[in-house]
Every structure is written in structure tokens, then in C-alpha cells.
């Protein structure tokens, strides 16, 4: 958990994510595996405000193929 806290504080300062210590305290009370992804979501939302991410066709098509293949494998394993 300590490396995650270091990353959270450093990234919060870098991207001006508010209430980073609330994530740290919540991680101590509940679990860092819950609060760390929540912090990453808050970080990505903050980054998106200043530098929006654009997916190009070369990114979208392989991601769609990967998603369809993953869904097919899950259905095949669960149904079969």
C-alpha cells in the first residue's frame, strides 16, 4: 500500500487532484485496492479536463477485436 500512497500523493500534486488525503485515509480504513482505482479515476478525469485523450481508428479497431475475443472466450468457457 505504501508505494500506492506515494504514487497517489505525487500524481495528485502533479495533476492537482483534490482531497488526495481522503483517498489515503479511506485506503487505510477500507482497502487500498478499493481507493486506489477511485483515485486513478479522479486523476484521469482531471487530466481529461486539460488534455483530452483521442482514440484513433488504429486504436479503436484492435480494442474492439480484443473485447469481442474476450467476450467470446468468456461465453465459450461459461456455456461450454
PDB file of N, CA, C and O in Angstrom:
ATOM      1  N   UNK A   1       0.817  -1.188   0.000  1.00  0.00           N
ATOM      2  CA  UNK A   1       0.000   0.000   0.000  1.00  0.00           C
ATOM      3  C   UNK A   1       0.871   1.267   0.000  1.00  0.00           C
ATOM      4  O   UNK A   1       0.459   2.277  -0.562  1.00  0.00           O
ATOM      5  N   UNK A   2       2.026   1.200   0.595  1.00  0.00           N
ATOM      6  CA  UNK A   2       2.866   2.390   0.697  1.00  0.00           C
ATOM      7  C   UNK A   2       3.292   2.930  -0.673  1.00  0.00           C
ATOM      8  O   UNK A   2       3.215   4.141  -0.889  1.00  0.00           O
ATOM      9  N   UNK A   3       3.727   2.075  -1.604  1.00  0.00           N
ATOM     10  CA  UNK A   3       4.057   2.615  -2.933  1.00  0.00           C
ATOM     11  C   UNK A   3       2.841   3.254  -3.622  1.00  0.00           C
ATOM     12  O   UNK A   3       2.989   4.262  -4.321  1.00  0.00           O
ATOM     13  N   UNK A   4       1.657   2.702  -3.412  1.00  0.00           N
ATOM     14  CA  UNK A   4       0.442   3.283  -3.992  1.00  0.00           C
ATOM     15  C   UNK A   4       0.178   4.666  -3.401  1.00  0.00           C
ATOM     16  O   UNK A   4      -0.209   5.594  -4.115  1.00  0.00           O
ATOM     17  N   UNK A   5       0.394   4.820  -2.110  1.00  0.00           N
ATOM     18  CA  UNK A   5       0.192   6.112  -1.459  1.00  0.00           C
ATOM     19  C   UNK A   5       1.191   7.137  -1.992  1.00  0.00           C
ATOM     20  O   UNK A   5       0.829   8.289  -2.262  1.00  0.00           O
ATOM     21  N   UNK A   6       2.437   6.722  -2.159  1.00  0.00           N
ATOM     22  CA  UNK A   6       3.447   7.626  -2.712  1.00  0.00           C
ATOM     23  C   UNK A   6       3.032   8.080  -4.110  1.00  0.00           C
ATOM     24  O   UNK A   6       3.093   9.268  -4.432  1.00  0.00           O
ATOM     25  N   UNK A   7       2.602   7.138  -4.932  1.00  0.00           N
ATOM     26  CA  UNK A   7       2.162   7.481  -6.279  1.00  0.00           C
ATOM     27  C   UNK A   7       0.944   8.401  -6.244  1.00  0.00           C
ATOM     28  O   UNK A   7       0.872   9.372  -7.010  1.00  0.00           O
ATOM     29  N   UNK A   8      -0.006   8.116  -5.362  1.00  0.00           N
ATOM     30  CA  UNK A   8      -1.206   8.937  -5.268  1.00  0.00           C
ATOM     31  C   UNK A   8      -0.858  10.374  -4.903  1.00  0.00           C
ATOM     32  O   UNK A   8      -1.359  11.320  -5.518  1.00  0.00           O
ATOM     33  N   UNK A   9       0.000  10.564  -3.924  1.00  0.00           N
ATOM     34  CA  UNK A   9       0.366  11.917  -3.489  1.00  0.00           C
ATOM     35  C   UNK A   9       1.149  12.639  -4.583  1.00  0.00           C
ATOM     36  O   UNK A   9       0.876  13.802  -4.897  1.00  0.00           O
ATOM     37  N   UNK A  10       2.096  11.947  -5.192  1.00  0.00           N
ATOM     38  CA  UNK A  10       2.889  12.572  -6.251  1.00  0.00           C
ATOM     39  C   UNK A  10       2.026  12.955  -7.453  1.00  0.00           C
ATOM     40  O   UNK A  10       2.133  14.067  -7.980  1.00  0.00           O
ATOM     41  N   UNK A  11       1.156  12.058  -7.875  1.00  0.00           N
ATOM     42  CA  UNK A  11       0.295  12.338  -9.020  1.00  0.00           C
ATOM     43  C   UNK A  11      -0.756  13.394  -8.690  1.00  0.00           C
ATOM     44  O   UNK A  11      -1.134  14.179  -9.550  1.00  0.00           O
ATOM     45  N   UNK A  12      -1.224  13.405  -7.463  1.00  0.00           N
ATOM     46  CA  UNK A  12      -2.199  14.423  -7.057  1.00  0.00           C
ATOM     47  C   UNK A  12      -1.568  15.810  -7.113  1.00  0.00           C
ATOM     48  O   UNK A  12      -2.208  16.775  -7.544  1.00  0.00           O
ATOM     49  N   UNK A  13      -0.332  15.919  -6.693  1.00  0.00           N
ATOM     50  CA  UNK A  13       0.361  17.209  -6.755  1.00  0.00           C
ATOM     51  C   UNK A  13       0.621  17.605  -8.210  1.00  0.00           C
ATOM     52  O   UNK A  13       0.463  18.758  -8.587  1.00  0.00           O
ATOM     53  N   UNK A  14       1.001  16.641  -9.019  1.00  0.00           N
ATOM     54  CA  UNK A  14       1.330  16.903 -10.405  1.00  0.00           C
ATOM     55  C   UNK A  14       0.100  17.347 -11.210  1.00  0.00           C
ATOM     56  O   UNK A  14       0.190  18.265 -12.016  1.00  0.00           O
ATOM     57  N   UNK A  15      -1.046  16.692 -10.971  1.00  0.00           N
ATOM     58  CA  UNK A  15      -2.248  16.966 -11.763  1.00  0.00           C
ATOM     59  C   UNK A  15      -3.311  17.747 -10.997  1.00  0.00           C
ATOM     60  O   UNK A  15      -4.423  17.906 -11.483  1.00  0.00           O
ATOM     61  N   UNK A  16      -2.967  18.184  -9.785  1.00  0.00           N
ATOM     62  CA  UNK A  16      -3.867  18.981  -8.951  1.00  0.00           C
ATOM     63  C   UNK A  16      -5.182  18.258  -8.642  1.00  0.00           C
ATOM     64  O   UNK A  16      -6.261  18.837  -8.756  1.00  0.00           O
ATOM     65  N   UNK A  17      -5.071  16.995  -8.262  1.00  0.00           N
ATOM     66  CA  UNK A  17      -6.241  16.232  -7.827  1.00  0.00           C
ATOM     67  C   UNK A  17      -6.517  16.609  -6.382  1.00  0.00           C
ATOM     68  O   UNK A  17      -5.621  16.566  -5.528  1.00  0.00           O
ATOM     69  N   UNK A  18      -7.751  16.986  -6.108  1.00  0.00           N
ATOM     70  CA  UNK A  18      -8.105  17.442  -4.763  1.00  0.00           C
ATOM     71  C   UNK A  18      -8.388  16.261  -3.837  1.00  0.00           C
ATOM     72  O   UNK A  18      -8.745  15.181  -4.285  1.00  0.00           O
ATOM     73  N   UNK A  19      -8.231  16.512  -2.563  1.00  0.00           N
ATOM     74  CA  UNK A  19      -8.579  15.569  -1.490  1.00  0.00           C
ATOM     75  C   UNK A  19      -7.805  14.250  -1.564  1.00  0.00           C
ATOM     76  O   UNK A  19      -8.348  13.178  -1.293  1.00  0.00           O
ATOM     77  N   UNK A  20      -6.532  14.307  -1.912  1.00  0.00           N
ATOM     78  CA  UNK A  20      -5.748  13.083  -2.011  1.00  0.00           C
ATOM     79  C   UNK A  20      -5.658  12.375  -0.659  1.00  0.00           C
ATOM     80  O   UNK A  20      -5.675  11.154  -0.590  1.00  0.00           O
ATOM     81  N   UNK A  21      -5.626  13.151   0.421  1.00  0.00           N
ATOM     82  CA  UNK A  21      -5.504  12.512   1.731  1.00  0.00           C
ATOM     83  C   UNK A  21      -6.779  11.781   2.129  1.00  0.00           C
ATOM     84  O   UNK A  21      -6.745  10.845   2.915  1.00  0.00           O
ATOM     85  N   UNK A  22      -7.907  12.161   1.551  1.00  0.00           N
ATOM     86  CA  UNK A  22      -9.146  11.406   1.781  1.00  0.00           C
ATOM     87  C   UNK A  22      -9.022  10.007   1.172  1.00  0.00           C
ATOM     88  O   UNK A  22      -9.475   9.024   1.762  1.00  0.00           O
ATOM     89  N   UNK A  23      -8.389   9.918   0.015  1.00  0.00           N
ATOM     90  CA  UNK A  23      -8.160   8.598  -0.592  1.00  0.00           C
ATOM     91  C   UNK A  23      -7.205   7.769   0.254  1.00  0.00           C
ATOM     92  O   UNK A  23      -7.398   6.566   0.420  1.00  0.00           O
ATOM     93  N   UNK A  24      -6.169   8.416   0.774  1.00  0.00           N
ATOM     94  CA  UNK A  24      -5.195   7.705   1.607  1.00  0.00           C
ATOM     95  C   UNK A  24      -5.862   7.192   2.884  1.00  0.00           C
ATOM     96  O   UNK A  24      -5.699   6.023   3.249  1.00  0.00           O
ATOM     97  N   UNK A  25      -6.629   8.041   3.554  1.00  0.00           N
ATOM     98  CA  UNK A  25      -7.316   7.611   4.773  1.00  0.00           C
ATOM     99  C   UNK A  25      -8.354   6.542   4.500  1.00  0.00           C
ATOM    100  O   UNK A  25      -8.490   5.577   5.260  1.00  0.00           O
ATOM    101  N   UNK A  26      -9.091   6.695   3.407  1.00  0.00           N
ATOM    102  CA  UNK A  26     -10.074   5.669   3.054  1.00  0.00           C
ATOM    103  C   UNK A  26      -9.384   4.343   2.745  1.00  0.00           C
ATOM    104  O   UNK A  26      -9.916   3.272   3.060  1.00  0.00           O
ATOM    105  N   UNK A  27      -8.201   4.409   2.158  1.00  0.00           N
ATOM    106  CA  UNK A  27      -7.440   3.193   1.897  1.00  0.00           C
ATOM    107  C   UNK A  27      -6.998   2.501   3.169  1.00  0.00           C
ATOM    108  O   UNK A  27      -6.936   1.276   3.234  1.00  0.00           O
ATOM    109  N   UNK A  28      -6.726   3.280   4.198  1.00  0.00           N
ATOM    110  CA  UNK A  28      -6.347   2.689   5.491  1.00  0.00           C
ATOM    111  C   UNK A  28      -7.554   2.088   6.193  1.00  0.00           C
ATOM    112  O   UNK A  28      -7.428   1.089   6.902  1.00  0.00           O
ATOM    113  N   UNK A  29      -8.721   2.687   5.995  1.00  0.00           N
ATOM    114  CA  UNK A  29      -9.934   2.207   6.668  1.00  0.00           C
ATOM    115  C   UNK A  29     -10.552   1.031   5.928  1.00  0.00           C
ATOM    116  O   UNK A  29     -10.941   0.039   6.553  1.00  0.00           O
ATOM    117  N   UNK A  30     -10.671   1.129   4.614  1.00  0.00           N
ATOM    118  CA  UNK A  30     -11.302   0.044   3.847  1.00  0.00           C
ATOM    119  C   UNK A  30     -10.232  -0.862   3.258  1.00  0.00           C
ATOM    120  O   UNK A  30      -9.873  -1.854   3.852  1.00  0.00           O
ATOM    121  N   UNK A  31      -9.778  -0.512   2.091  1.00  0.00           N
ATOM    122  CA  UNK A  31      -8.699  -1.262   1.446  1.00  0.00           C
ATOM    123  C   UNK A  31      -8.117  -0.388   0.357  1.00  0.00           C
ATOM    124  O   UNK A  31      -8.847   0.321  -0.331  1.00  0.00           O
ATOM    125  N   UNK A  32      -6.820  -0.458   0.194  1.00  0.00           N
ATOM    126  CA  UNK A  32      -6.173   0.335  -0.843  1.00  0.00           C
ATOM    127  C   UNK A  32      -6.623  -0.155  -2.210  1.00  0.00           C
ATOM    128  O   UNK A  32      -6.652   0.600  -3.171  1.00  0.00           O
ATOM    129  N   UNK A  33      -7.027  -1.428  -2.311  1.00  0.00           N
ATOM    130  CA  UNK A  33      -7.488  -1.971  -3.588  1.00  0.00           C
ATOM    131  C   UNK A  33      -8.811  -1.364  -4.025  1.00  0.00           C
ATOM    132  O   UNK A  33      -9.184  -1.469  -5.187  1.00  0.00           O
ATOM    133  N   UNK A  34      -9.509  -0.704  -3.118  1.00  0.00           N
ATOM    134  CA  UNK A  34     -10.750  -0.003  -3.455  1.00  0.00           C
ATOM    135  C   UNK A  34     -10.459   1.463  -3.771  1.00  0.00           C
ATOM    136  O   UNK A  34     -10.936   2.001  -4.772  1.00  0.00           O
ATOM    137  N   UNK A  35      -9.686   2.104  -2.942  1.00  0.00           N
ATOM    138  CA  UNK A  35      -9.487   3.543  -3.090  1.00  0.00           C
ATOM    139  C   UNK A  35      -8.473   3.905  -4.180  1.00  0.00           C
ATOM    140  O   UNK A  35      -8.585   4.973  -4.775  1.00  0.00           O
ATOM    141  N   UNK A  36      -7.506   3.043  -4.442  1.00  0.00           N
ATOM    142  CA  UNK A  36      -6.516   3.356  -5.478  1.00  0.00           C
ATOM    143  C   UNK A  36      -7.169   3.486  -6.858  1.00  0.00           C
ATOM    144  O   UNK A  36      -6.908   4.466  -7.562  1.00  0.00           O
ATOM    145  N   UNK A  37      -8.032   2.541  -7.272  1.00  0.00           N
ATOM    146  CA  UNK A  37      -8.724   2.752  -8.551  1.00  0.00           C
ATOM    147  C   UNK A  37      -9.617   3.997  -8.551  1.00  0.00           C
ATOM    148  O   UNK A  37      -9.723   4.676  -9.578  1.00  0.00           O
ATOM    149  N   UNK A  38     -10.228   4.313  -7.429  1.00  0.00           N
ATOM    150  CA  UNK A  38     -11.034   5.532  -7.357  1.00  0.00           C
ATOM    151  C   UNK A  38     -10.166   6.773  -7.558  1.00  0.00           C
ATOM    152  O   UNK A  38     -10.561   7.719  -8.246  1.00  0.00           O
ATOM    153  N   UNK A  39      -8.984   6.754  -6.962  1.00  0.00           N
ATOM    154  CA  UNK A  39      -8.059   7.859  -7.174  1.00  0.00           C
ATOM    155  C   UNK A  39      -7.642   7.942  -8.636  1.00  0.00           C
ATOM    156  O   UNK A  39      -7.563   9.037  -9.206  1.00  0.00           O
ATOM    157  N   UNK A  40      -7.365   6.799  -9.253  1.00  0.00           N
ATOM    158  CA  UNK A  40      -6.963   6.810 -10.656  1.00  0.00           C
ATOM    159  C   UNK A  40      -8.069   7.365 -11.549  1.00  0.00           C
ATOM    160  O   UNK A  40      -7.796   8.061 -12.526  1.00  0.00           O
ATOM    161  N   UNK A  41      -9.328   7.078 -11.213  1.00  0.00           N
ATOM    162  CA  UNK A  41     -10.446   7.640 -11.964  1.00  0.00           C
ATOM    163  C   UNK A  41     -10.467   9.155 -11.799  1.00  0.00           C
ATOM    164  O   UNK A  41     -10.624   9.893 -12.777  1.00  0.00           O
ATOM    165  N   UNK A  42     -10.317   9.623 -10.570  1.00  0.00           N
ATOM    166  CA  UNK A  42     -10.296  11.068 -10.326  1.00  0.00           C
ATOM    167  C   UNK A  42      -9.134  11.724 -11.067  1.00  0.00           C
ATOM    168  O   UNK A  42      -9.275  12.809 -11.637  1.00  0.00           O
ATOM    169  N   UNK A  43      -8.009  11.064 -11.099  1.00  0.00           N
ATOM    170  CA  UNK A  43      -6.835  11.577 -11.809  1.00  0.00           C
ATOM    171  C   UNK A  43      -7.101  11.665 -13.304  1.00  0.00           C
ATOM    172  O   UNK A  43      -6.790  12.671 -13.943  1.00  0.00           O
ATOM    173  N   UNK A  44      -7.665  10.616 -13.879  1.00  0.00           N
ATOM    174  CA  UNK A  44      -7.960  10.621 -15.308  1.00  0.00           C
ATOM    175  C   UNK A  44      -8.988  11.689 -15.663  1.00  0.00           C
ATOM    176  O   UNK A  44      -8.883  12.327 -16.711  1.00  0.00           O
ATOM    177  N   UNK A  45      -9.983  11.892 -14.809  1.00  0.00           N
ATOM    178  CA  UNK A  45     -10.961  12.947 -15.056  1.00  0.00           C
ATOM    179  C   UNK A  45     -10.294  14.314 -15.035  1.00  0.00           C
ATOM    180  O   UNK A  45     -10.627  15.199 -15.837  1.00  0.00           O
ATOM    181  N   UNK A  46      -9.369  14.495 -14.122  1.00  0.00           N
ATOM    182  CA  UNK A  46      -8.646  15.771 -14.032  1.00  0.00           C
ATOM    183  C   UNK A  46      -7.758  15.977 -15.263  1.00  0.00           C
ATOM    184  O   UNK A  46      -7.705  17.065 -15.828  1.00  0.00           O
ATOM    185  N   UNK A  47      -7.076  14.925 -15.692  1.00  0.00           N
ATOM    186  CA  UNK A  47      -6.228  15.016 -16.881  1.00  0.00           C
ATOM    187  C   UNK A  47      -7.082  15.296 -18.117  1.00  0.00           C
ATOM    188  O   UNK A  47      -6.697  16.077 -18.985  1.00  0.00           O
ATOM    189  N   UNK A  48      -8.240  14.685 -18.203  1.00  0.00           N
ATOM    190  CA  UNK A  48      -9.128  14.866 -19.361  1.00  0.00           C
ATOM    191  C   UNK A  48      -9.604  16.308 -19.491  1.00  0.00           C
ATOM    192  O   UNK A  48      -9.920  16.763 -20.591  1.00  0.00           O
ATOM    193  N   UNK A  49      -9.651  17.029 -18.386  1.00  0.00           N
ATOM    194  CA  UNK A  49     -10.057  18.427 -18.442  1.00  0.00           C
ATOM    195  C   UNK A  49      -9.017  19.293 -19.157  1.00  0.00           C
ATOM    196  O   UNK A  49      -9.363  20.272 -19.805  1.00  0.00           O
ATOM    197  N   UNK A  50      -7.754  18.926 -19.036  1.00  0.00           N
ATOM    198  CA  UNK A  50      -6.696  19.741 -19.619  1.00  0.00           C
ATOM    199  C   UNK A  50      -6.134  19.166 -20.911  1.00  0.00           C
ATOM    200  O   UNK A  50      -5.688  19.912 -21.768  1.00  0.00           O
ATOM    201  N   UNK A  51      -6.142  17.845 -21.049  1.00  0.00           N
ATOM    202  CA  UNK A  51      -5.563  17.200 -22.225  1.00  0.00           C
ATOM    203  C   UNK A  51      -6.418  16.001 -22.617  1.00  0.00           C
ATOM    204  O   UNK A  51      -6.150  14.873 -22.205  1.00  0.00           O
ATOM    205  N   UNK A  52      -7.470  16.216 -23.403  1.00  0.00           N
ATOM    206  CA  UNK A  52      -8.370  15.111 -23.735  1.00  0.00           C
ATOM    207  C   UNK A  52      -7.664  14.037 -24.566  1.00  0.00           C
ATOM    208  O   UNK A  52      -6.852  14.332 -25.439  1.00  0.00           O
ATOM    209  N   UNK A  53      -7.984  12.792 -24.262  1.00  0.00           N
ATOM    210  CA  UNK A  53      -7.424  11.659 -24.976  1.00  0.00           C
ATOM    211  C   UNK A  53      -8.261  11.387 -26.220  1.00  0.00           C
ATOM    212  O   UNK A  53      -9.479  11.355 -26.153  1.00  0.00           O
ATOM    213  N   UNK A  54      -7.588  11.190 -27.332  1.00  0.00           N
ATOM    214  CA  UNK A  54      -8.276  10.910 -28.587  1.00  0.00           C
ATOM    215  C   UNK A  54      -7.851   9.521 -29.060  1.00  0.00           C
ATOM    216  O   UNK A  54      -6.665   9.268 -29.254  1.00  0.00           O
ATOM    217  N   UNK A  55      -8.828   8.629 -29.215  1.00  0.00           N
ATOM    218  CA  UNK A  55      -8.542   7.313 -29.762  1.00  0.00           C
ATOM    219  C   UNK A  55      -8.716   7.366 -31.274  1.00  0.00           C
ATOM    220  O   UNK A  55      -9.750   7.784 -31.776  1.00  0.00           O
ATOM    221  N   UNK A  56      -7.707   6.915 -31.972  1.00  0.00           N
ATOM    222  CA  UNK A  56      -7.766   6.887 -33.429  1.00  0.00           C
ATOM    223  C   UNK A  56      -8.282   5.535 -33.894  1.00  0.00           C
ATOM    224  O   UNK A  56      -8.420   4.604 -33.110  1.00  0.00           O
ATOM    225  N   UNK A  57      -8.553   5.431 -35.167  1.00  0.00           N
ATOM    226  CA  UNK A  57      -9.063   4.184 -35.733  1.00  0.00           C
ATOM    227  C   UNK A  57      -8.083   3.044 -35.485  1.00  0.00           C
ATOM    228  O   UNK A  57      -8.491   1.911 -35.217  1.00  0.00           O
ATOM    229  N   UNK A  58      -6.789   3.319 -35.558  1.00  0.00           N
ATOM    230  CA  UNK A  58      -5.779   2.302 -35.310  1.00  0.00           C
ATOM    231  C   UNK A  58      -5.786   1.791 -33.882  1.00  0.00           C
ATOM    232  O   UNK A  58      -5.274   0.711 -33.591  1.00  0.00           O
ATOM    233  N   UNK A  59      -6.354   2.558 -32.957  1.00  0.00           N
ATOM    234  CA  UNK A  59      -6.503   2.125 -31.570  1.00  0.00           C
ATOM    235  C   UNK A  59      -7.848   1.438 -31.354  1.00  0.00           C
ATOM    236  O   UNK A  59      -7.947   0.440 -30.648  1.00  0.00           O
ATOM    237  N   UNK A  60      -8.887   2.003 -31.944  1.00  0.00           N
ATOM    238  CA  UNK A  60     -10.247   1.539 -31.692  1.00  0.00           C
ATOM    239  C   UNK A  60     -10.489   0.142 -32.247  1.00  0.00           C
ATOM    240  O   UNK A  60     -11.091  -0.693 -31.573  1.00  0.00           O
ATOM    241  N   UNK A  61     -10.030  -0.111 -33.456  1.00  0.00           N
ATOM    242  CA  UNK A  61     -10.288  -1.409 -34.081  1.00  0.00           C
ATOM    243  C   UNK A  61      -9.633  -2.555 -33.308  1.00  0.00           C
ATOM    244  O   UNK A  61     -10.303  -3.539 -32.984  1.00  0.00           O
ATOM    245  N   UNK A  62      -8.342  -2.488 -32.959  1.00  0.00           N
ATOM    246  CA  UNK A  62      -7.762  -3.589 -32.160  1.00  0.00           C
ATOM    247  C   UNK A  62      -8.427  -3.742 -30.779  1.00  0.00           C
ATOM    248  O   UNK A  62      -8.589  -4.864 -30.288  1.00  0.00           O
ATOM    249  N   UNK A  63      -8.817  -2.626 -30.156  1.00  0.00           N
ATOM    250  CA  UNK A  63      -9.502  -2.731 -28.867  1.00  0.00           C
ATOM    251  C   UNK A  63     -10.855  -3.414 -29.019  1.00  0.00           C
ATOM    252  O   UNK A  63     -11.251  -4.216 -28.171  1.00  0.00           O
ATOM    253  N   UNK A  64     -11.576  -3.106 -30.094  1.00  0.00           N
ATOM    254  CA  UNK A  64     -12.854  -3.761 -30.340  1.00  0.00           C
ATOM    255  C   UNK A  64     -12.666  -5.251 -30.593  1.00  0.00           C
ATOM    256  O   UNK A  64     -13.414  -6.088 -30.070  1.00  0.00           O
ATOM    257  N   UNK A  65     -11.645  -5.608 -31.375  1.00  0.00           N
ATOM    258  CA  UNK A  65     -11.360  -7.023 -31.636  1.00  0.00           C
ATOM    259  C   UNK A  65     -11.001  -7.743 -30.346  1.00  0.00           C
ATOM    260  O   UNK A  65     -11.475  -8.859 -30.084  1.00  0.00           O
ATOM    261  N   UNK A  66     -10.181  -7.112 -29.508  1.00  0.00           N
ATOM    262  CA  UNK A  66      -9.812  -7.706 -28.218  1.00  0.00           C
ATOM    263  C   UNK A  66     -11.036  -7.897 -27.334  1.00  0.00           C
ATOM    264  O   UNK A  66     -11.194  -8.933 -26.691  1.00  0.00           O
ATOM    265  N   UNK A  67     -11.924  -6.900 -27.304  1.00  0.00           N
ATOM    266  CA  UNK A  67     -13.140  -7.009 -26.498  1.00  0.00           C
ATOM    267  C   UNK A  67     -14.050  -8.123 -26.983  1.00  0.00           C
ATOM    268  O   UNK A  67     -14.589  -8.895 -26.180  1.00  0.00           O
ATOM    269  N   UNK A  68     -14.218  -8.238 -28.289  1.00  0.00           N
ATOM    270  CA  UNK A  68     -15.056  -9.305 -28.841  1.00  0.00           C
ATOM    271  C   UNK A  68     -14.441 -10.672 -28.571  1.00  0.00           C
ATOM    272  O   UNK A  68     -15.140 -11.613 -28.186  1.00  0.00           O
ATOM    273  N   UNK A  69     -13.124 -10.779 -28.738  1.00  0.00           N
ATOM    274  CA  UNK A  69     -12.443 -12.054 -28.473  1.00  0.00           C
ATOM    275  C   UNK A  69     -12.557 -12.437 -27.002  1.00  0.00           C
ATOM    276  O   UNK A  69     -12.803 -13.608 -26.671  1.00  0.00           O
ATOM    277  N   UNK A  70     -12.400 -11.479 -26.110  1.00  0.00           N
ATOM    278  CA  UNK A  70     -12.526 -11.750 -24.679  1.00  0.00           C
ATOM    279  C   UNK A  70     -13.938 -12.209 -24.330  1.00  0.00           C
ATOM    280  O   UNK A  70     -14.130 -13.178 -23.590  1.00  0.00           O
ATOM    281  N   UNK A  71     -14.939 -11.510 -24.876  1.00  0.00           N
ATOM    282  CA  UNK A  71     -16.329 -11.902 -24.628  1.00  0.00           C
ATOM    283  C   UNK A  71     -16.601 -13.302 -25.173  1.00  0.00           C
ATOM    284  O   UNK A  71     -17.279 -14.102 -24.518  1.00  0.00           O
ATOM    285  N   UNK A  72     -16.062 -13.621 -26.355  1.00  0.00           N
ATOM    286  CA  UNK A  72     -16.264 -14.939 -26.941  1.00  0.00           C
ATOM    287  C   UNK A  72     -15.644 -16.038 -26.076  1.00  0.00           C
ATOM    288  O   UNK A  72     -16.255 -17.085 -25.854  1.00  0.00           O
ATOM    289  N   UNK A  73     -14.462 -15.799 -25.557  1.00  0.00           N
ATOM    290  CA  UNK A  73     -13.798 -16.785 -24.699  1.00  0.00           C
ATOM    291  C   UNK A  73     -14.584 -16.982 -23.408  1.00  0.00           C
ATOM    292  O   UNK A  73     -14.773 -18.105 -22.942  1.00  0.00           O
ATOM    293  N   UNK A  74     -15.060 -15.878 -22.816  1.00  0.00           N
ATOM    294  CA  UNK A  74     -15.838 -15.988 -21.576  1.00  0.00           C
ATOM    295  C   UNK A  74     -17.124 -16.766 -21.812  1.00  0.00           C
ATOM    296  O   UNK A  74     -17.478 -17.662 -21.034  1.00  0.00           O
ATOM    297  N   UNK A  75     -17.798 -16.474 -22.909  1.00  0.00           N
ATOM    298  CA  UNK A  75     -19.040 -17.204 -23.223  1.00  0.00           C
ATOM    299  C   UNK A  75     -18.731 -18.674 -23.498  1.00  0.00           C
ATOM    300  O   UNK A  75     -19.438 -19.562 -23.021  1.00  0.00           O
ATOM    301  N   UNK A  76     -17.658 -18.939 -24.235  1.00  0.00           N
ATOM    302  CA  UNK A  76     -17.288 -20.312 -24.545  1.00  0.00           C
ATOM    303  C   UNK A  76     -16.958 -21.109 -23.287  1.00  0.00           C
ATOM    304  O   UNK A  76     -17.382 -22.251 -23.128  1.00  0.00           O
ATOM    305  N   UNK A  77     -16.236 -20.505 -22.365  1.00  0.00           N
ATOM    306  CA  UNK A  77     -15.848 -21.186 -21.130  1.00  0.00           C
ATOM    307  C   UNK A  77     -17.047 -21.365 -20.203  1.00  0.00           C
ATOM    308  O   UNK A  77     -17.254 -22.436 -19.626  1.00  0.00           O
ATOM    309  N   UNK A  78     -17.872 -20.329 -20.069  1.00  0.00           N
ATOM    310  CA  UNK A  78     -19.007 -20.414 -19.156  1.00  0.00           C
ATOM    311  C   UNK A  78     -20.121 -21.280 -19.679  1.00  0.00           C
ATOM    312  O   UNK A  78     -20.772 -21.994 -18.909  1.00  0.00           O
ATOM    313  N   UNK A  79     -20.402 -21.231 -20.960  1.00  0.00           N
ATOM    314  CA  UNK A  79     -21.501 -22.007 -21.538  1.00  0.00           C
ATOM    315  C   UNK A  79     -21.051 -23.428 -21.828  1.00  0.00           C
ATOM    316  O   UNK A  79     -21.816 -24.368 -21.634  1.00  0.00           O
ATOM    317  N   UNK A  80     -19.833 -23.561 -22.286  1.00  0.00           N
ATOM    318  CA  UNK A  80     -19.327 -24.878 -22.701  1.00  0.00           C
ATOM    319  C   UNK A  80     -18.923 -25.705 -21.585  1.00  0.00           C
ATOM    320  O   UNK A  80     -19.240 -26.433 -20.827  1.00  0.00           O
TER     321      UNK A  80
END
